[in-house]
Structures are given as C-alpha cells and as structure tokens.
Short mmCIF file of C-alpha atoms and ligand atoms in Angstrom, two decimals:
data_model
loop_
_atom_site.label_atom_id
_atom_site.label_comp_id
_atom_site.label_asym_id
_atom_site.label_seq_id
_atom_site.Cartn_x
_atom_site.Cartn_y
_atom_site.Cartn_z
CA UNK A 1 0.67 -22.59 -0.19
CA UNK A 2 -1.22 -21.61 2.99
CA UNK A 3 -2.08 -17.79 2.48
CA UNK A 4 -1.76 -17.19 5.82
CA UNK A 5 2.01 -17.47 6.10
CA UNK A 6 2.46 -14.88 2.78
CA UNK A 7 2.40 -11.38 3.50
CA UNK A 8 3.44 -8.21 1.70
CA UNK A 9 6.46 -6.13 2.87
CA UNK A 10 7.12 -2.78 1.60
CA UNK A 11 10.57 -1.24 1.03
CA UNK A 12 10.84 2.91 0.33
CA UNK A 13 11.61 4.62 -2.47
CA UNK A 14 12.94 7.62 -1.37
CA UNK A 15 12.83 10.91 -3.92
CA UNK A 16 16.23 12.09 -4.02
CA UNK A 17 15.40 15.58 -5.13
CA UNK A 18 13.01 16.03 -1.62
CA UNK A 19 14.12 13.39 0.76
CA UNK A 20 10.53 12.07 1.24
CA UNK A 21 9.09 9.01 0.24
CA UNK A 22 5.84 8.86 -2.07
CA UNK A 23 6.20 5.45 -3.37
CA UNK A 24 6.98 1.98 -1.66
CA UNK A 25 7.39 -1.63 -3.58
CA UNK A 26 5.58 -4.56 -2.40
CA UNK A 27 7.49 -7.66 -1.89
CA UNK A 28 6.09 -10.74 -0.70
CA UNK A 29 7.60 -12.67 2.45
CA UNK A 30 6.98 -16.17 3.08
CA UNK A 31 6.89 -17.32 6.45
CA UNK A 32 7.09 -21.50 6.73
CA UNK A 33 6.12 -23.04 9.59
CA UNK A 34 9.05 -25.60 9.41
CA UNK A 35 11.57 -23.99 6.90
CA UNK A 36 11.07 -20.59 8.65
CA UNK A 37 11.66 -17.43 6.12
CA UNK A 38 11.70 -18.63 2.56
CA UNK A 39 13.61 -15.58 0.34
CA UNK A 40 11.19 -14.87 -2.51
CA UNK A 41 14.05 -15.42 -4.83
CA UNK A 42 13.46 -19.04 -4.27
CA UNK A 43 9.83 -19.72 -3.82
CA UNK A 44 8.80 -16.94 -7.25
CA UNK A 45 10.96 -18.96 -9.13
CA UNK A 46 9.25 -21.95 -8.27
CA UNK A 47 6.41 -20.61 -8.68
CA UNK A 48 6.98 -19.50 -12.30
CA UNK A 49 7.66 -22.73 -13.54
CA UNK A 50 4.16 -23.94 -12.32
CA UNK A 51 0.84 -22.42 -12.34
CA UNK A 52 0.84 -21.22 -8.81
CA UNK A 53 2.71 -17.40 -10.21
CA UNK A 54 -0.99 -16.78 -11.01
CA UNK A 55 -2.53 -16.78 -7.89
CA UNK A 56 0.92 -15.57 -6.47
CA UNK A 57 0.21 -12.52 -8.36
CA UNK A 58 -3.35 -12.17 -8.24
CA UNK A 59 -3.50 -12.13 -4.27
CA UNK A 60 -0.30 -9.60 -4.52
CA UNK A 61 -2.57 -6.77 -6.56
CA UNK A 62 -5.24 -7.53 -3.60
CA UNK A 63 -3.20 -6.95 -1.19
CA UNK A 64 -1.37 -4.22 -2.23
CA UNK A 65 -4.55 -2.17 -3.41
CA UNK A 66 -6.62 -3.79 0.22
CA UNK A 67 -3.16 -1.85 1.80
CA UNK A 68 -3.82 1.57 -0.43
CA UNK A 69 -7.06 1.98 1.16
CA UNK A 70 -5.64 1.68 4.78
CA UNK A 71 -2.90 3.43 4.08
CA UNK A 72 -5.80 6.02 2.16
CA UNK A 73 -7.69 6.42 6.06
CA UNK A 74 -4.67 7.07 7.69
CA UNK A 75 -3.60 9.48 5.54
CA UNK A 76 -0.85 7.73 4.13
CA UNK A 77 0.25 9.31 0.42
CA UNK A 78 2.31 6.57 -0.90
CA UNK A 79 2.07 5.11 -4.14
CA UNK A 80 2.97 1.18 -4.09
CA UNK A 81 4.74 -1.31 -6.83
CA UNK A 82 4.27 -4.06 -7.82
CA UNK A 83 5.92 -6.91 -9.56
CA UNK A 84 4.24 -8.65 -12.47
CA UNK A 85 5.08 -11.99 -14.15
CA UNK A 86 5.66 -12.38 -17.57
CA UNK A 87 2.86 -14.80 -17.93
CA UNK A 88 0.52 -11.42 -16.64
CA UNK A 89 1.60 -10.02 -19.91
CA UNK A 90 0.80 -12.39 -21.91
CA UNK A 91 -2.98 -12.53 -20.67
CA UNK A 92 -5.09 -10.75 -22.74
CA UNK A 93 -7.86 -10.36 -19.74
CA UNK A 94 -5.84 -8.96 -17.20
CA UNK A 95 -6.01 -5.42 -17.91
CA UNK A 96 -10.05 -5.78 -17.21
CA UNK A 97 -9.66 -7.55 -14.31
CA UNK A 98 -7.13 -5.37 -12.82
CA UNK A 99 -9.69 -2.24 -13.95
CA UNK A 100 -12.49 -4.20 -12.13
CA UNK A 101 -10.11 -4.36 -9.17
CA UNK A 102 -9.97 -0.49 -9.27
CA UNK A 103 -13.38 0.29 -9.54
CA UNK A 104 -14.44 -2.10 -7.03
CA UNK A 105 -11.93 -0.61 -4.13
CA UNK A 106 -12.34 3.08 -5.22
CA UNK A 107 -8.42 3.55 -5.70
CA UNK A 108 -7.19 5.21 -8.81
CA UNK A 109 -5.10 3.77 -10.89
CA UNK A 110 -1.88 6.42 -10.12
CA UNK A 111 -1.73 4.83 -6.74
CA UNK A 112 -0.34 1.78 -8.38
CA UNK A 113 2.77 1.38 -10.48
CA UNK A 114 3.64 -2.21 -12.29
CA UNK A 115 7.35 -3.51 -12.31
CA UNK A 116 8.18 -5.68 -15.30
CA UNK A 117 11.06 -7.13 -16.69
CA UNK A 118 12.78 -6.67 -19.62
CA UNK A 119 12.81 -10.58 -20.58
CA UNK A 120 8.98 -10.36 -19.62
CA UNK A 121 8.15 -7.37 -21.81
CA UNK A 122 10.07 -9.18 -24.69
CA UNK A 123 8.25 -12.84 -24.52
CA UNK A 124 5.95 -11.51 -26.65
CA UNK A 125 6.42 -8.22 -27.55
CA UNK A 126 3.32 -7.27 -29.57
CA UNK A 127 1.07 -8.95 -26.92
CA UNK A 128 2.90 -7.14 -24.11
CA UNK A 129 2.15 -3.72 -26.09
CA UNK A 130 -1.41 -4.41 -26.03
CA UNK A 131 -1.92 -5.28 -22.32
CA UNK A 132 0.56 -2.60 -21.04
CA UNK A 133 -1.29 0.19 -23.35
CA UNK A 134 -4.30 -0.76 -21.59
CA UNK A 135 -2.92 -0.55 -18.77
CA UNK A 136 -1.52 2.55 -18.80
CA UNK A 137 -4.64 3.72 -20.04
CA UNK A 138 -5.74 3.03 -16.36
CA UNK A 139 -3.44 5.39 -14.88
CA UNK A 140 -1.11 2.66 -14.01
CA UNK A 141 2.79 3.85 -14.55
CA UNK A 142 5.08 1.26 -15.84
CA UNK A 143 8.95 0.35 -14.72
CA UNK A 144 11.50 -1.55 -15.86
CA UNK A 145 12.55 -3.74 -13.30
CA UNK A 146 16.23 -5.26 -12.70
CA UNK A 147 16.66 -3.03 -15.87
CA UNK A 148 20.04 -3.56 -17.91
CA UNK A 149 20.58 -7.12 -17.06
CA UNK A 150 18.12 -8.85 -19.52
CA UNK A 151 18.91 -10.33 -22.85
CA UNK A 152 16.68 -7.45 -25.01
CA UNK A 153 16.03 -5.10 -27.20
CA UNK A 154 16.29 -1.18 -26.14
CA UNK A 155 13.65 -0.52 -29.12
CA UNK A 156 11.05 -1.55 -26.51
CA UNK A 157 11.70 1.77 -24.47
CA UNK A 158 10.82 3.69 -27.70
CA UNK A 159 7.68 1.12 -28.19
CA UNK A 160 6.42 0.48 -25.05
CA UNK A 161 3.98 2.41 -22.63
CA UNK A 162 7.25 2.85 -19.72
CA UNK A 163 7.89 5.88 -17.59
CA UNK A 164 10.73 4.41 -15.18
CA UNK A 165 13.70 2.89 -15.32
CA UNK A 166 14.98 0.49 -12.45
CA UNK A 167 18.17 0.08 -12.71
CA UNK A 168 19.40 -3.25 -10.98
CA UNK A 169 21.70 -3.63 -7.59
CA UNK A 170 24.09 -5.55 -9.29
CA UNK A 171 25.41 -2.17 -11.21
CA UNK A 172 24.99 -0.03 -7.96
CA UNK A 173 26.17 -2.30 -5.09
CA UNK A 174 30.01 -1.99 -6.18
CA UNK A 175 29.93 1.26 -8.48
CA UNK A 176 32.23 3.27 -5.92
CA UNK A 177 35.24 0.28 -6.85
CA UNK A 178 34.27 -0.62 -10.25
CA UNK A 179 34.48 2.39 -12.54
CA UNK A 180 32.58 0.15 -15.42
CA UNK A 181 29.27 -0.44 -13.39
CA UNK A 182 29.84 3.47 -12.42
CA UNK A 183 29.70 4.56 -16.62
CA UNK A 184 26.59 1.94 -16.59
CA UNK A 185 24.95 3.51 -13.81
CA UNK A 186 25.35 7.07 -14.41
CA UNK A 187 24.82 6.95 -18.35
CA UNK A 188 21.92 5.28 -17.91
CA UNK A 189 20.48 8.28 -15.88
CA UNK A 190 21.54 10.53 -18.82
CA UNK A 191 19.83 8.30 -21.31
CA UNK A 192 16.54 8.09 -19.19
CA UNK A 193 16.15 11.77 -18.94
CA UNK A 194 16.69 11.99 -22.57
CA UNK A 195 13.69 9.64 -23.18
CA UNK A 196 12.43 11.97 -20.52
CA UNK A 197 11.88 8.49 -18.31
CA UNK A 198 12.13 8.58 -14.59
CA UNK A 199 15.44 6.81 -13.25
CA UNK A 200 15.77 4.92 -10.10
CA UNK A 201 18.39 3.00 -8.24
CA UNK A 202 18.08 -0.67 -6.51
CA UNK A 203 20.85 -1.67 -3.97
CA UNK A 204 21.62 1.99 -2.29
CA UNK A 205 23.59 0.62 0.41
CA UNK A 206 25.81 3.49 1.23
CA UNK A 207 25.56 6.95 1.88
CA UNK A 208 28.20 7.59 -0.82
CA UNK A 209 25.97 5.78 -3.08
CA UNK A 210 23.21 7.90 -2.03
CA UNK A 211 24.89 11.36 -2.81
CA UNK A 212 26.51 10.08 -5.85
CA UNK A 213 23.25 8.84 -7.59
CA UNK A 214 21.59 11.93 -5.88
CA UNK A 215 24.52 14.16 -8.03
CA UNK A 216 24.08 12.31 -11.01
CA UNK A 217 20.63 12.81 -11.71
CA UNK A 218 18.78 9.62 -10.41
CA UNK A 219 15.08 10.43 -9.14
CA UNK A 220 14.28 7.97 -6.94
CA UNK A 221 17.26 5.72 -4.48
CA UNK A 222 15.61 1.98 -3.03
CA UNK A 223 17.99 0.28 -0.66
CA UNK A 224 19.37 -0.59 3.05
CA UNK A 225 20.92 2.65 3.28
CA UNK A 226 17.50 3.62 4.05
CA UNK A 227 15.31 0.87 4.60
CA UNK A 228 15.19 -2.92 4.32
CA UNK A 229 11.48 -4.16 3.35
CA UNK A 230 9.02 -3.87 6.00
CA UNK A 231 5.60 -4.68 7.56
CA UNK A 232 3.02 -2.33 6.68
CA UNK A 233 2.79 -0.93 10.75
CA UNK A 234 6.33 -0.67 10.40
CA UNK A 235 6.90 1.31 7.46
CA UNK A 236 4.36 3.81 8.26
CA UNK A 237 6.44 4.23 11.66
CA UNK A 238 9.81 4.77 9.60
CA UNK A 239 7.76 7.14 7.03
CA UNK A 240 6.83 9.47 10.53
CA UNK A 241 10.25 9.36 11.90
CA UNK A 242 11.80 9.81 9.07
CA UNK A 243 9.80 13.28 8.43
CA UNK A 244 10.41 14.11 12.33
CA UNK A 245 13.59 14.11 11.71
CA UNK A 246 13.57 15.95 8.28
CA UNK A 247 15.95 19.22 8.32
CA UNK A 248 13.86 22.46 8.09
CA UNK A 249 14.98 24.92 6.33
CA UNK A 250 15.75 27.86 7.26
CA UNK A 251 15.96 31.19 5.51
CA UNK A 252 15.86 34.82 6.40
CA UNK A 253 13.32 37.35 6.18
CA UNK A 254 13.23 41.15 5.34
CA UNK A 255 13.22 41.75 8.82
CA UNK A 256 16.62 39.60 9.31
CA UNK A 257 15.17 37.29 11.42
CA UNK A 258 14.50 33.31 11.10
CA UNK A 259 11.79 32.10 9.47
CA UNK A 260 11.26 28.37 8.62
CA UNK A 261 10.03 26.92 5.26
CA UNK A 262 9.14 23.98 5.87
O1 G B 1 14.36 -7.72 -8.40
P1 G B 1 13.84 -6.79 -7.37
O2 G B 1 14.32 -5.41 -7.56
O3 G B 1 12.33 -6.84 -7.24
O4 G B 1 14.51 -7.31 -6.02
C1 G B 1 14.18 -6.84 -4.78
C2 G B 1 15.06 -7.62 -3.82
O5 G B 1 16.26 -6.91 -3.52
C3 G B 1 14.41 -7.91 -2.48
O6 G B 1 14.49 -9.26 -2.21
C4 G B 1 15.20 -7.08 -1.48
O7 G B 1 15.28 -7.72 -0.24
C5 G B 1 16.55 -6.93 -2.15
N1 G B 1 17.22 -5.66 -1.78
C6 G B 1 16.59 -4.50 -1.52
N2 G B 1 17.47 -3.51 -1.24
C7 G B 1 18.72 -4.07 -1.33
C8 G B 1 20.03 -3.55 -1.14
O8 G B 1 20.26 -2.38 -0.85
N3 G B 1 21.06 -4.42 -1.34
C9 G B 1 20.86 -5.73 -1.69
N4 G B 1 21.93 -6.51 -1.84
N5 G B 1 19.62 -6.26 -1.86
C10 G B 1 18.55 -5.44 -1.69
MN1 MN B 2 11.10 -5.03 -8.25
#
C-alpha cells in the first residue's frame, strides 16, 4: 500500500451537555488511483487477516499524534481517537512504544483516547489487561468501540482499565421505529453512568436522535447529523463555524439589562 494515497479523516464528537466538540476520531481513507475511494470497512478487514494491520496501525498513532501537534500551534483543543486492532493488544511491547511515541512528540497522553473492541479486548483477556493497564497508566482513556454487538463477556467492564462506552449505529440508526434498539440504547446510558463510564452514541443521524440521546443521558453524540469524517483543514473550519454560530446566552443583570455569558 502506497502511503501516499492513506490519509486520516476526523469525524466530531460533539458533547451533548455543551454543544462543543473536544474530541474527534481518526479514520483512515484510502484513496486508489484506479479503484478510487476504498471504504475502510473493506481494506481493515483485509488488512487484519494479513500482517499489513500492523503498519496500518502504527502509521495511524503517527499520524494522529503528528496532527495533535498542529492542531496544538493552532490552538486547536481537541482530543483524537483512535482505533486499535486486536493483534495491538496482544503485543506485549506496544505500550512502550506508544510511551516512546509520547515523549518523543511532547503530547500527553490525555490528548489521545484508544477505541477497542469488545471481541479484541476478549482474545486474550489477561494479556489485554496488562497492555491496556499500561496504557492507561499513560494517560491514555479507553472506549469500547461498536459496543453491544460483540460475542463477550460484560465482566470485562468491571476488569478492564475502560472509561467510555461506544455504543454502535446499528442500535441508534432506527431507535425512533424500533422500540427494542430504543430500551438497548437508553439502558445502556443508565448502566454506564452506574459504572460511572462515559456513554456515547455512533450513527446520530437525526436531530430527533440528537435530543433524544441528549435527554437520556448520553455524553457525547458522533454522526451525520453533525458531521461526516473530514480532512484535517476541513474540520478545523466546521469546529470555527460551528462556535460562530453557537447561541449566547443571555441573562439579565441587577440592573435589568442584557448581559451575555458566553
Ligand atoms: O466502527 P466505527 O465506529 O469505527 O465506524 C465508523 C464508521 O461509521 C465510519 O466508516 C463512518 O463513515 C461511519 N459513520 C459515521 N457516522 C455515521 C452515521 O451517522 N451513520 C452511518 N450509517 N454511518 C456512520
Ligand atoms: Mn471507532
């Protein structure tokens, strides 16, 4: 795979409880010079079943941490996400390399959160404590990614280092017609908060779906209804507009007069 034709988009995850946007994930786009656009559910499923996920993911955590530090001199507060492989997890050594990739590029570990599967944390459970301990120990926070369609175990949200729960499209997408994916999707913010775990939506397509989950509890909404994936230059653009446009609020002083509050 050419490395020039792979680049890193970045869709927003926007906080429900302020409107603004303080972390983005980083998905990878693959542009073909023949085939044109390859979706990455193709090509990272390829790549899994051969060695070229490590790489895959190896040039992804440069990227995304070479983009931090832009984003860091433009004054850019975003935190970005990740996704890792299961085979990440199983590798005892990545912790230290990803904690050499800090240190090297001067960006803390908060700025970065790691999305992982439920099928990947459970490959090897014990292993995948060890590594995501370590980790966390970097400052890293760690989400469960496409989160209630895996084959698993929910002990591993007692066991495991996790602060976030992403719950997947498919439950979200149809929840204002199916009342079953609706009882999934908002009883899973309930648990969450109980495990005092952050929740967050995929596939927020609607504005109904973004007041709903907003009324139900869920932190953080990622989905068209605000924003497809998008070019670094791009995003940034959205992220000003989008705080142009932000209502101020507007409350009264003693005096009686208007007074806004940012
Ligand atoms: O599994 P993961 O959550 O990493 O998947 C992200 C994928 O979901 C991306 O390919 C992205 O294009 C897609 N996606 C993002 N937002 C939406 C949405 O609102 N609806 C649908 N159907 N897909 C979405
Ligand atoms: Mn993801």
């Amino acid at each position: 795979i050419a490395r020039s034709t792979i680049s890193l988009c970045y869709q927003p995850l926007v906080n429900l409880a302020t409107g603004g946007v303080d972390c983005v994930e980083a998905l990878l786009r693959w542009q073909h010079p023949t085939l044109g656009d390859v979706s990455p559910s193709e090509f990272i499923g390829m790549a899994e079943t051969t060695d070229l996920i490590w790489p895959l993911t190896e040039w992804t955590l440069h990227e995304a941490v070479r983009q931090l530090r832009e984003w860091r001199r433009q004054e850019l507060a975003v935190r970005v996400a990740v996704n890792v492989s299961a085979r990440m997890l199983q590798d005892r050594s990545y912790p230290e390399r990803l904690a050499a990739l800090l240190s090297g590029s001067g960006i803390e570990g908060a700025w970065l959160e790691l999305e992982i599967t439920e099928s990947a944390m459970m490959a090897d459970p014990q292993r995948a404590l060890s590594v995501l301990q370590r980790v966390h120990e970097l400052g890293l926070q760690i989400s469960v990614d496409d989160f209630g369609t895996g084959f698993s175990s929910l002990a591993y949200l007692r066991d495991l280092p996790v602060q976030a729960l992403k719950v997947d499209k498919s439950f979200v997408i149809d929840m204002h017609e199916r009342s079953d994916n609706r009882i999934i999707v908002d009883s899973t913010a309930q648990m969450a908060h109980a495990l005092s775990l952050r929740v967050i939506a995929e596939g927020v397509e609607t504005r109904w779906h973004a007041e709903h989950l907003t009324a139900v509890g869920y932190d953080y909404g990622q989905g068209y209804y605000y924003s497809a994936a998008l070019p670094p230059e791009q995003l940034r653009a959205w992220i000003s507009t989008r705080r142009a446009c932000a209502p101020v609020r507007v409350a009264l002083d003693e005096s009686g007069s208007e007074r806004a509050t940012g």
